[in-house]
mmCIF file of C-alpha atoms in Angstrom:
data_model
loop_
_atom_site.group_PDB
_atom_site.id
_atom_site.type_symbol
_atom_site.label_atom_id
_atom_site.label_comp_id
_atom_site.label_asym_id
_atom_site.label_seq_id
_atom_site.Cartn_x
_atom_site.Cartn_y
_atom_site.Cartn_z
ATOM 1 C CA UNK A 1 -166.051 -5.874 -13.458
ATOM 2 C CA UNK A 2 -166.067 -4.301 -16.911
ATOM 3 C CA UNK A 3 -169.859 -4.615 -17.022
ATOM 4 C CA UNK A 4 -170.239 -2.946 -13.620
ATOM 5 C CA UNK A 5 -167.960 -0.126 -14.724
ATOM 6 C CA UNK A 6 -169.886 0.405 -17.958
ATOM 7 C CA UNK A 7 -173.176 0.544 -16.066
ATOM 8 C CA UNK A 8 -171.855 3.417 -13.955
ATOM 9 C CA UNK A 9 -169.799 5.197 -16.631
ATOM 10 C CA UNK A 10 -171.185 4.256 -20.030
ATOM 11 C CA UNK A 11 -168.523 3.925 -22.727
ATOM 12 C CA UNK A 12 -165.726 4.962 -20.361
ATOM 13 C CA UNK A 13 -163.157 2.325 -21.414
ATOM 14 C CA UNK A 14 -163.329 3.052 -25.125
ATOM 15 C CA UNK A 15 -163.419 6.796 -24.445
ATOM 16 C CA UNK A 16 -160.259 6.603 -22.334
ATOM 17 C CA UNK A 17 -158.510 4.573 -25.024
ATOM 18 C CA UNK A 18 -159.453 7.258 -27.559
ATOM 19 C CA UNK A 19 -158.061 9.955 -25.281
ATOM 20 C CA UNK A 20 -154.896 7.957 -24.708
ATOM 21 C CA UNK A 21 -154.347 7.546 -28.448
ATOM 22 C CA UNK A 22 -154.566 11.318 -28.919
ATOM 23 C CA UNK A 23 -152.595 12.333 -25.820
ATOM 24 C CA UNK A 24 -149.936 9.596 -25.838
ATOM 25 C CA UNK A 25 -146.507 11.170 -25.525
ATOM 26 C CA UNK A 26 -147.587 13.618 -22.820
ATOM 27 C CA UNK A 27 -146.580 11.056 -20.186
ATOM 28 C CA UNK A 28 -144.135 8.099 -20.146
ATOM 29 C CA UNK A 29 -144.958 5.183 -22.439
ATOM 30 C CA UNK A 30 -144.925 2.647 -19.582
ATOM 31 C CA UNK A 31 -147.991 4.356 -18.070
ATOM 32 C CA UNK A 32 -151.199 3.646 -19.965
ATOM 33 C CA UNK A 33 -152.889 6.775 -18.593
ATOM 34 C CA UNK A 34 -152.192 8.793 -15.441
ATOM 35 C CA UNK A 35 -154.897 8.713 -12.788
ATOM 36 C CA UNK A 36 -155.069 12.496 -13.043
ATOM 37 C CA UNK A 37 -155.995 12.262 -16.721
ATOM 38 C CA UNK A 38 -158.707 9.711 -15.927
ATOM 39 C CA UNK A 39 -160.023 12.154 -13.330
ATOM 40 C CA UNK A 40 -160.080 14.938 -15.913
ATOM 41 C CA UNK A 41 -162.191 12.832 -18.284
ATOM 42 C CA UNK A 42 -164.572 11.851 -15.478
ATOM 43 C CA UNK A 43 -164.978 15.465 -14.413
ATOM 44 C CA UNK A 44 -165.300 17.096 -17.833
ATOM 45 C CA UNK A 45 -167.142 14.416 -19.804
ATOM 46 C CA UNK A 46 -169.053 12.445 -17.154
ATOM 47 C CA UNK A 47 -170.014 15.358 -14.903
ATOM 48 C CA UNK A 48 -168.183 13.870 -11.926
ATOM 49 C CA UNK A 49 -167.803 16.588 -9.293
ATOM 50 C CA UNK A 50 -164.114 17.313 -8.826
ATOM 51 C CA UNK A 51 -163.921 20.543 -6.884
ATOM 52 C CA UNK A 52 -160.808 22.658 -7.413
ATOM 53 C CA UNK A 53 -158.216 20.029 -6.509
ATOM 54 C CA UNK A 54 -157.523 17.853 -9.481
ATOM 55 C CA UNK A 55 -154.487 17.808 -11.741
ATOM 56 C CA UNK A 56 -153.872 17.207 -15.429
ATOM 57 C CA UNK A 57 -150.694 16.573 -17.358
ATOM 58 C CA UNK A 58 -150.858 20.207 -18.515
ATOM 59 C CA UNK A 59 -151.777 21.694 -15.138
ATOM 60 C CA UNK A 60 -149.845 19.927 -12.360
ATOM 61 C CA UNK A 61 -150.339 22.779 -9.909
ATOM 62 C CA UNK A 62 -152.849 21.034 -7.684
ATOM 63 C CA UNK A 63 -152.693 17.458 -6.487
ATOM 64 C CA UNK A 64 -155.669 15.114 -6.756
ATOM 65 C CA UNK A 65 -156.627 13.957 -3.275
ATOM 66 C CA UNK A 66 -156.389 10.171 -3.148
ATOM 67 C CA UNK A 67 -159.089 10.163 -0.438
ATOM 68 C CA UNK A 68 -161.723 12.011 -2.485
ATOM 69 C CA UNK A 69 -164.438 10.046 -4.262
ATOM 70 C CA UNK A 70 -163.049 11.241 -7.592
ATOM 71 C CA UNK A 71 -159.533 10.222 -6.600
ATOM 72 C CA UNK A 72 -160.617 6.731 -5.537
ATOM 73 C CA UNK A 73 -162.749 6.077 -8.613
ATOM 74 C CA UNK A 74 -160.113 7.479 -10.970
ATOM 75 C CA UNK A 75 -157.519 5.137 -9.444
ATOM 76 C CA UNK A 76 -159.829 2.142 -9.864
ATOM 77 C CA UNK A 77 -160.753 3.054 -13.441
ATOM 78 C CA UNK A 78 -157.116 3.664 -14.399
ATOM 79 C CA UNK A 79 -156.319 0.091 -13.380
ATOM 80 C CA UNK A 80 -159.366 -1.407 -15.114
ATOM 81 C CA UNK A 81 -158.764 0.684 -18.232
ATOM 82 C CA UNK A 82 -155.139 -0.381 -18.483
ATOM 83 C CA UNK A 83 -156.160 -4.013 -17.959
ATOM 84 C CA UNK A 84 -158.811 -3.794 -20.688
ATOM 85 C CA UNK A 85 -156.555 -1.953 -23.138
ATOM 86 C CA UNK A 86 -153.641 -4.301 -22.559
ATOM 87 C CA UNK A 87 -155.632 -7.406 -23.406
ATOM 88 C CA UNK A 88 -156.891 -8.688 -20.014
ATOM 89 C CA UNK A 89 -153.821 -10.719 -19.120
ATOM 90 C CA UNK A 90 -154.186 -12.840 -15.979
ATOM 91 C CA UNK A 91 -151.092 -14.384 -14.389
ATOM 92 C CA UNK A 92 -150.679 -17.175 -11.850
ATOM 93 C CA UNK A 93 -147.490 -16.723 -9.836
ATOM 94 C CA UNK A 94 -145.259 -19.332 -8.281
ATOM 95 C CA UNK A 95 -144.541 -19.308 -4.545
ATOM 96 C CA UNK A 96 -142.932 -16.100 -3.308
ATOM 97 C CA UNK A 97 -142.419 -17.008 0.326
ATOM 98 C CA UNK A 98 -145.089 -14.780 1.882
ATOM 99 C CA UNK A 99 -146.125 -11.151 1.913
ATOM 100 C CA UNK A 100 -143.103 -9.889 3.809
ATOM 101 C CA UNK A 101 -140.558 -11.538 1.553
ATOM 102 C CA UNK A 102 -138.882 -10.187 -1.525
ATOM 103 C CA UNK A 103 -135.663 -8.541 -2.558
ATOM 104 C CA UNK A 104 -134.201 -5.775 -0.436
ATOM 105 C CA UNK A 105 -133.965 -3.613 -3.562
ATOM 106 C CA UNK A 106 -136.342 -2.708 -6.346
ATOM 107 C CA UNK A 107 -136.746 -5.130 -9.258
ATOM 108 C CA UNK A 108 -134.127 -4.407 -11.922
ATOM 109 C CA UNK A 109 -135.220 -2.043 -14.722
ATOM 110 C CA UNK A 110 -138.867 -2.348 -13.723
ATOM 111 C CA UNK A 111 -140.054 0.614 -15.824
ATOM 112 C CA UNK A 112 -138.306 -0.410 -19.036
ATOM 113 C CA UNK A 113 -139.183 -4.108 -18.738
ATOM 114 C CA UNK A 114 -142.803 -3.869 -17.562
ATOM 115 C CA UNK A 115 -144.640 -6.369 -19.810
ATOM 116 C CA UNK A 116 -148.184 -4.992 -20.177
ATOM 117 C CA UNK A 117 -150.229 -1.867 -19.336
ATOM 118 C CA UNK A 118 -151.795 -3.865 -16.482
ATOM 119 C CA UNK A 119 -151.883 -7.486 -15.390
ATOM 120 C CA UNK A 120 -154.180 -9.253 -12.969
ATOM 121 C CA UNK A 121 -152.600 -11.547 -10.381
ATOM 122 C CA UNK A 122 -155.028 -14.421 -9.790
ATOM 123 C CA UNK A 123 -155.054 -15.739 -6.247
ATOM 124 C CA UNK A 124 -152.972 -12.787 -5.037
ATOM 125 C CA UNK A 125 -150.040 -14.367 -3.151
ATOM 126 C CA UNK A 126 -148.573 -11.247 -1.538
ATOM 127 C CA UNK A 127 -150.993 -10.780 1.337
ATOM 128 C CA UNK A 128 -153.824 -8.344 2.024
ATOM 129 C CA UNK A 129 -156.603 -10.936 2.077
ATOM 130 C CA UNK A 130 -157.472 -10.261 -1.565
ATOM 131 C CA UNK A 131 -158.881 -12.611 -4.188
ATOM 132 C CA UNK A 132 -156.563 -11.062 -6.764
ATOM 133 C CA UNK A 133 -154.898 -7.801 -7.687
ATOM 134 C CA UNK A 134 -154.482 -5.508 -10.664
ATOM 135 C CA UNK A 135 -150.938 -4.159 -11.047
ATOM 136 C CA UNK A 136 -149.911 -1.259 -13.280
ATOM 137 C CA UNK A 137 -147.424 1.596 -13.456
ATOM 138 C CA UNK A 138 -148.575 5.144 -12.730
ATOM 139 C CA UNK A 139 -147.075 8.496 -13.642
ATOM 140 C CA UNK A 140 -147.887 10.976 -10.862
ATOM 141 C CA UNK A 141 -148.311 14.219 -12.816
ATOM 142 C CA UNK A 142 -148.214 16.490 -9.780
ATOM 143 C CA UNK A 143 -145.048 15.016 -8.263
ATOM 144 C CA UNK A 144 -143.392 13.915 -11.522
ATOM 145 C CA UNK A 145 -142.902 10.485 -9.986
ATOM 146 C CA UNK A 146 -143.170 6.847 -11.118
ATOM 147 C CA UNK A 147 -145.338 4.603 -8.953
ATOM 148 C CA UNK A 148 -146.349 0.952 -8.812
ATOM 149 C CA UNK A 149 -150.093 0.758 -8.243
ATOM 150 C CA UNK A 150 -151.605 -2.422 -6.795
ATOM 151 C CA UNK A 151 -155.415 -2.545 -6.749
ATOM 152 C CA UNK A 152 -156.693 -5.368 -4.561
ATOM 153 C CA UNK A 153 -159.803 -7.220 -5.675
ATOM 154 C CA UNK A 154 -162.413 -8.868 -3.449
ATOM 155 C CA UNK A 155 -164.389 -12.096 -3.769
ATOM 156 C CA UNK A 156 -167.550 -10.089 -4.515
ATOM 157 C CA UNK A 157 -167.111 -7.964 -7.670
ATOM 158 C CA UNK A 158 -167.782 -4.273 -7.103
ATOM 159 C CA UNK A 159 -166.104 -1.047 -8.142
ATOM 160 C CA UNK A 160 -166.150 0.240 -4.569
ATOM 161 C CA UNK A 161 -164.551 -2.993 -3.381
ATOM 162 C CA UNK A 162 -161.336 -2.306 -5.318
ATOM 163 C CA UNK A 163 -158.714 -0.964 -2.894
ATOM 164 C CA UNK A 164 -155.740 0.851 -4.441
ATOM 165 C CA UNK A 165 -152.270 0.869 -2.889
ATOM 166 C CA UNK A 166 -149.151 2.720 -3.987
ATOM 167 C CA UNK A 167 -145.416 2.059 -3.963
ATOM 168 C CA UNK A 168 -143.276 5.075 -4.874
ATOM 169 C CA UNK A 169 -140.561 3.934 -7.282
ATOM 170 C CA UNK A 170 -138.039 6.275 -5.706
ATOM 171 C CA UNK A 171 -134.806 5.518 -3.887
ATOM 172 C CA UNK A 172 -133.046 2.163 -3.994
ATOM 173 C CA UNK A 173 -134.947 0.062 -1.444
ATOM 174 C CA UNK A 174 -138.495 -0.516 -0.198
ATOM 175 C CA UNK A 175 -137.580 1.332 2.989
ATOM 176 C CA UNK A 176 -136.608 4.465 1.057
ATOM 177 C CA UNK A 177 -139.816 4.179 -0.954
ATOM 178 C CA UNK A 178 -141.929 3.815 2.200
ATOM 179 C CA UNK A 179 -140.266 6.839 3.784
ATOM 180 C CA UNK A 180 -140.982 8.842 0.639
ATOM 181 C CA UNK A 181 -144.658 7.848 0.696
ATOM 182 C CA UNK A 182 -145.094 8.718 4.375
ATOM 183 C CA UNK A 183 -143.399 12.101 4.044
ATOM 184 C CA UNK A 184 -145.391 12.945 0.901
ATOM 185 C CA UNK A 185 -148.689 12.122 2.640
ATOM 186 C CA UNK A 186 -147.815 14.133 5.747
ATOM 187 C CA UNK A 187 -146.633 17.149 3.758
ATOM 188 C CA UNK A 188 -149.745 17.053 1.547
ATOM 189 C CA UNK A 189 -151.939 17.070 4.646
ATOM 190 C CA UNK A 190 -149.983 19.942 6.192
ATOM 191 C CA UNK A 191 -150.036 22.034 3.022
ATOM 192 C CA UNK A 192 -153.810 21.585 2.731
ATOM 193 C CA UNK A 193 -154.045 22.946 6.294
ATOM 194 C CA UNK A 194 -151.854 25.908 5.377
ATOM 195 C CA UNK A 195 -148.682 24.666 7.126
ATOM 196 C CA UNK A 196 -145.684 23.994 4.876
ATOM 197 C CA UNK A 197 -143.006 23.947 7.590
ATOM 198 C CA UNK A 198 -140.461 21.141 7.614
ATOM 199 C CA UNK A 199 -140.485 18.858 10.640
ATOM 200 C CA UNK A 200 -138.088 16.536 12.445
ATOM 201 C CA UNK A 201 -138.774 12.822 11.840
ATOM 202 C CA UNK A 202 -135.778 11.290 13.618
ATOM 203 C CA UNK A 203 -137.647 10.505 16.833
ATOM 204 C CA UNK A 204 -141.146 10.286 15.381
ATOM 205 C CA UNK A 205 -142.760 6.955 16.371
ATOM 206 C CA UNK A 206 -145.528 7.403 13.791
ATOM 207 C CA UNK A 207 -142.887 7.577 11.056
ATOM 208 C CA UNK A 208 -141.177 4.377 12.204
ATOM 209 C CA UNK A 209 -144.463 2.475 12.532
ATOM 210 C CA UNK A 210 -145.783 3.627 9.153
ATOM 211 C CA UNK A 211 -142.559 2.871 7.298
ATOM 212 C CA UNK A 212 -142.195 -0.568 8.883
ATOM 213 C CA UNK A 213 -145.761 -1.479 7.889
ATOM 214 C CA UNK A 214 -145.328 -0.106 4.358
ATOM 215 C CA UNK A 215 -142.084 -2.039 3.874
ATOM 216 C CA UNK A 216 -143.795 -5.269 4.945
ATOM 217 C CA UNK A 217 -146.550 -4.742 2.379
ATOM 218 C CA UNK A 218 -144.424 -3.202 -0.346
ATOM 219 C CA UNK A 219 -141.847 -5.976 -0.466
ATOM 220 C CA UNK A 220 -144.523 -8.515 -1.347
ATOM 221 C CA UNK A 221 -145.929 -6.302 -4.082
ATOM 222 C CA UNK A 222 -142.472 -5.565 -5.479
ATOM 223 C CA UNK A 223 -141.586 -9.259 -5.432
ATOM 224 C CA UNK A 224 -144.707 -10.028 -7.465
ATOM 225 C CA UNK A 225 -143.926 -7.198 -9.899
ATOM 226 C CA UNK A 226 -140.351 -8.404 -10.200
ATOM 227 C CA UNK A 227 -141.444 -11.863 -11.319
ATOM 228 C CA UNK A 228 -143.213 -10.277 -14.294
ATOM 229 C CA UNK A 229 -139.866 -9.028 -15.594
ATOM 230 C CA UNK A 230 -137.506 -11.736 -14.339
ATOM 231 C CA UNK A 231 -139.124 -15.088 -15.191
ATOM 232 C CA UNK A 232 -140.877 -16.648 -18.166
ATOM 233 C CA UNK A 233 -144.636 -17.064 -18.277
ATOM 234 C CA UNK A 234 -146.436 -19.563 -20.490
ATOM 235 C CA UNK A 235 -149.917 -19.208 -21.929
ATOM 236 C CA UNK A 236 -152.140 -21.792 -20.254
ATOM 237 C CA UNK A 237 -153.874 -22.768 -23.509
ATOM 238 C CA UNK A 238 -150.542 -23.711 -25.090
ATOM 239 C CA UNK A 239 -149.413 -25.588 -21.964
ATOM 240 C CA UNK A 240 -152.501 -27.788 -22.253
ATOM 241 C CA UNK A 241 -152.001 -28.179 -26.000
ATOM 242 C CA UNK A 242 -155.109 -26.189 -26.886
ATOM 243 C CA UNK A 243 -153.376 -23.413 -28.827
ATOM 244 C CA UNK A 244 -150.099 -22.501 -30.457
ATOM 245 C CA UNK A 245 -147.494 -21.076 -28.104
ATOM 246 C CA UNK A 246 -147.622 -17.305 -27.556
ATOM 247 C CA UNK A 247 -144.376 -15.709 -26.346
ATOM 248 C CA UNK A 248 -144.079 -13.581 -23.215
ATOM 249 C CA UNK A 249 -144.421 -10.586 -22.815
ATOM 250 C CA UNK A 250 -148.088 -10.750 -23.764
ATOM 251 C CA UNK A 251 -149.525 -9.050 -26.846
ATOM 252 C CA UNK A 252 -151.768 -6.015 -26.576
ATOM 253 C CA UNK A 253 -155.364 -6.904 -27.374
ATOM 254 C CA UNK A 254 -157.518 -3.791 -26.767
ATOM 255 C CA UNK A 255 -161.133 -4.775 -26.226
ATOM 256 C CA UNK A 256 -160.472 -8.529 -26.181
ATOM 257 C CA UNK A 257 -163.602 -10.546 -25.436
ATOM 258 C CA UNK A 258 -162.010 -12.568 -22.653
ATOM 259 C CA UNK A 259 -158.902 -12.872 -20.504
ATOM 260 C CA UNK A 260 -155.679 -14.621 -21.444
ATOM 261 C CA UNK A 261 -154.245 -16.848 -18.695
ATOM 262 C CA UNK A 262 -150.492 -17.096 -18.114
ATOM 263 C CA UNK A 263 -148.642 -19.530 -15.819
ATOM 264 C CA UNK A 264 -145.409 -18.730 -13.996
ATOM 265 C CA UNK A 265 -142.595 -21.047 -15.077
ATOM 266 C CA UNK A 266 -142.410 -22.187 -11.443
ATOM 267 C CA UNK A 267 -145.845 -23.819 -11.713
ATOM 268 C CA UNK A 268 -145.294 -25.395 -15.136
ATOM 269 C CA UNK A 269 -143.595 -28.771 -15.657
ATOM 270 C CA UNK A 270 -141.967 -27.769 -18.933
ATOM 271 C CA UNK A 271 -140.399 -31.121 -19.959
ATOM 272 C CA UNK A 272 -143.875 -32.645 -19.986
ATOM 273 C CA UNK A 273 -145.754 -29.514 -21.018
ATOM 274 C CA UNK A 274 -148.203 -29.527 -18.132
ATOM 275 C CA UNK A 275 -148.794 -27.751 -14.807
ATOM 276 C CA UNK A 276 -146.803 -29.166 -11.904
ATOM 277 C CA UNK A 277 -148.655 -31.864 -9.974
ATOM 278 C CA UNK A 278 -150.773 -32.942 -12.919
#
C-alpha cells in the first residue's frame, strides 16, 4: 500500500512526518496528524484541488467535506501515514464475540492509553467484510472533537479501496456517540444548504435507524480498540523464539522496512511460549 501511495503522491509520507515534527503541539499528542492538516499539505504542496471548504488547525472556520475526493484521500493518507510513522505494527486479536458485541461504554482512558499512532488489525474480526483495518485517533479541527477512525482494507490493495469510518469519542456510550455522529452529519448538510434551524428528532425514524446501525458497527470497533489498551500483546518473533522479547506498547519505528507482528494474549499459550493450538 505504501508503494501505491508513493506512486500517486511522491514522497508524501516523509513530507507529512516532516510537517508533523514542525507542527507537533498544535493538536493533541495522541493524534499523529489531523486529516485536515493532511488535506492542507495535499492541496498546497501536491496541487490537489480543494475548493474553498477545507480546514486547518489555524483556520477551523470551514469543515472539510468527508465526501469530497480530497476528504476521502486525506482520511486514507492520514491512516497510512500514522501507520508508517508508528512503525507498521500489525496485531492479531483474540475472539471478541462478533461485530455487535463489546462493552456498553467506551474503553477506559482510550486517549491516554492508545499504544501507537496507528495499528493494523489483521483479519479484522469486527465485521464489515474487510481483510483488515487500520485504526488511529483523529483530532477533528473544525469540531474540536476526538474521534476513533477505522479504515477498512480490502483483499485487493488499492488506495481507493480503503473505506474510512468514524466513531465520535463523545458521550459515555456507543449510542450517545452514534447520535452525535448522525446529528453532526445532518446539521452539516443543512448548513451547506443554507438552513441552520434546529429540528425535532424524537419521532424521526431515520434517526432511530441510523443510530441503531451505527451502534451495531461502533461497538465492534470500540471493542477492538479497547483490547489494545486492556490486554497484553506479544511480538510474534519472540513467541517463536526468533528474537528477544519486546514489551507492549510497541516502539515507534518511523520508516521501518517491514511490519512488526503482535499476538493478542488470548491467542498465545504463554506457559509454552507458542500460539494456541500449536
